[in-house]
Amino acid sequence: MVHGREHLRRIPESTIRRLPAYLRALENLKCLRTTSVGLGEATGYSSEQVRKDLAYFGAFGTRGVGYDVRDLGQQIRHILGLDQGVRAVLVGAGHLGTALVRYTQVSSGDVEFVAMLDNDPQVIGTTIGGIVVQDVRQMVSVVKEQTIRLAVLTVPARAAEEVAQDLAKAGIGAILNFAPVPILTDQHPPGSVLVQSIDLTLELQALAYFVSEHDVFSPA
Amino acid sequence: MVHGREHLRRIPESTIRRLPAYLRALENLKCLRTTSVGLGEATGYSSEQVRKDLAYFGAFGTRGVGYDVRDLGQQIRHILGLDQGVRAVLVGAGHLGTALVRYTQVSSGDVEFVAMLDNDPQVIGTTIGGIVVQDVRQMVSVVKEQTIRLAVLTVPARAAEEVAQDLAKAGIGAILNFAPVPILTDQHPPGSVLVQSIDLTLELQALAYFVSEHDVFSPA
């Protein structure tokens, strides 16, 4: 079947966010065909959710026959743009940044870090995971020259907004932000850079609620 | 005011997940009083969202007077259980695990790692961020003796489910899972352990969709 860009634009973000999980499950399956029930069990989503998500791009499992594992995986990789490869830059080559680059090199999934940037003279010029860390002041030219569209931000909170603004100007399309602060909240036009924030402290604090003993509540 | 446990049970999970962001904003504010508009700007949420969330536990800003910054912060810390301190264990002391422990020690937020576990003889006995890494085979006794209720999982995918099952048996209430695989999907009773998964590869792959050029779609 042929997909038009207009068609894909209508896929909800929540569905897009589940597609990588389906893809991983398909790549791990040791079989030729599977069903929405099988994909659901492998990913933790309901079979109804799987069916609904896949129907958005015209993949309909045939009752009793199911989905072709290899074909469905290729379709999802194509939709996500992974078949073209995705070049990413990491800004902030500290402990967390280094761990993230090494982690993605092991379980890559077609997203490849091609550049790392930092502002620490002790770190600039060192090699981490085969990548030479460059001066963050060269960020705009690095992003433009290598046509990088995806950035991962592991800089301190105080530096995050300025770096994010510069990344936006350089043409970055999406930022995975680990700095513990909201970034690019005031975009013109809104949403031109997609920001996905992962704030480890906030995650841990929210989980604290669910494990704390709420037996006695004293007057506030 | 007095909060009963039953009252808090009705706070939606989505609200709980935003409370740590409000708390951080309150702690960073250099003023005595603020408004829902101010808290919204500091966190990236709308003022309506802020008002609605805070109203769940009876914090109503007075028009023209707003919220008492210190008092509201204390209320949120109490609701999250942070005023009692939260002890956490990290399982998997590799690059990512080490980075996470060090990261939370800098921006702690009252969640404290008190134990680290690994299965690598080369890693067991070493000290990371002031914590001596122990043998993962001692996990159940470590969790029980130190009454740890929160676990962070940075083990390889193949080990994740077994470790998670053991953590559940040991009485862990919530797991922040970085292993790239769903865990504890089949709980009895369901939901007895809260699992929050952060899958870095899946996050990057989903972002790939938003930065890829979907101009030409070839027939599948």
CSV table of C-alpha atoms in Angstrom, one decimal, chain A residues 93-169:
chain,number,residue,atom,x,y,z
A,93,ALA,CA,29.4,14.6,28.3
A,94,GLY,CA,29.2,13.9,32.0
A,95,HIS,CA,28.4,10.6,33.7
A,96,LEU,CA,24.8,10.5,32.6
A,97,GLY,CA,25.6,11.6,29.0
A,98,THR,CA,28.5,9.1,28.7
A,99,ALA,CA,26.3,6.3,30.0
A,100,LEU,CA,23.5,7.2,27.6
A,101,VAL,CA,25.8,7.1,24.5
A,102,ARG,CA,27.3,3.8,25.6
A,103,TYR,CA,23.9,2.4,26.3
A,104,THR,CA,22.5,3.3,22.9
A,105,GLN,CA,25.5,1.9,21.2
A,106,VAL,CA,24.7,-1.5,22.7
A,107,SER,CA,20.9,-1.4,22.0
A,108,SER,CA,21.1,1.0,19.1
A,109,GLY,CA,17.9,0.8,17.3
A,110,ASP,CA,19.1,2.8,14.3
A,111,VAL,CA,19.5,6.0,16.3
A,112,GLU,CA,23.2,6.8,16.2
A,113,PHE,CA,25.1,9.4,18.1
A,114,VAL,CA,27.5,11.1,15.7
A,115,ALA,CA,28.7,13.9,17.9
A,116,MET,CA,29.2,14.8,21.6
A,117,LEU,CA,29.7,18.3,22.9
A,118,ASP,CA,30.8,19.7,26.3
A,119,ASN,CA,32.1,23.0,27.7
A,120,ASP,CA,34.8,21.4,30.0
A,121,PRO,CA,38.3,21.8,28.6
A,122,GLN,CA,39.3,18.6,30.4
A,123,VAL,CA,36.6,16.7,28.6
A,124,ILE,CA,36.8,18.3,25.1
A,125,GLY,CA,39.1,16.2,22.9
A,126,THR,CA,38.6,13.0,24.9
A,127,THR,CA,37.1,10.0,23.2
A,128,ILE,CA,33.9,8.4,24.6
A,129,GLY,CA,32.4,5.4,22.9
A,130,GLY,CA,34.5,6.1,19.8
A,131,ILE,CA,33.3,9.7,19.5
A,132,VAL,CA,35.7,12.7,20.1
A,133,VAL,CA,34.0,15.2,22.4
A,134,GLN,CA,33.9,18.7,20.7
A,135,ASP,CA,33.6,22.2,22.1
A,136,VAL,CA,30.0,23.1,22.7
A,137,ARG,CA,30.7,26.5,21.1
A,138,GLN,CA,30.9,24.6,17.8
A,139,MET,CA,27.4,23.2,18.3
A,140,VAL,CA,25.6,25.1,15.6
A,141,SER,CA,28.1,24.3,12.9
A,142,VAL,CA,28.3,20.6,14.0
A,143,VAL,CA,24.5,20.3,13.8
A,144,LYS,CA,24.2,22.0,10.5
A,145,GLU,CA,27.2,20.3,8.8
A,146,GLN,CA,26.1,16.8,9.8
A,147,THR,CA,22.4,17.6,9.3
A,148,ILE,CA,21.6,16.3,12.8
A,149,ARG,CA,17.9,16.5,13.7
A,150,LEU,CA,17.8,14.9,17.1
A,151,ALA,CA,19.6,16.1,20.3
A,152,VAL,CA,19.9,14.6,23.8
A,153,LEU,CA,20.5,17.1,26.5
A,154,THR,CA,22.4,16.1,29.7
A,155,VAL,CA,23.7,19.5,30.7
A,156,PRO,CA,23.1,21.2,34.1
A,157,ALA,CA,19.8,23.0,34.6
A,158,ARG,CA,21.3,26.5,34.4
A,159,ALA,CA,22.7,25.8,30.9
A,160,ALA,CA,19.7,23.9,29.5
A,161,GLU,CA,17.6,26.7,28.1
A,162,GLU,CA,20.5,28.5,26.3
A,163,VAL,CA,21.7,25.3,24.7
A,164,ALA,CA,18.1,24.4,23.7
A,165,GLN,CA,17.6,27.8,22.1
A,166,ASP,CA,20.8,27.4,20.1
A,167,LEU,CA,19.8,23.8,19.1
A,168,ALA,CA,16.5,25.1,17.9
A,169,LYS,CA,18.2,27.9,15.8
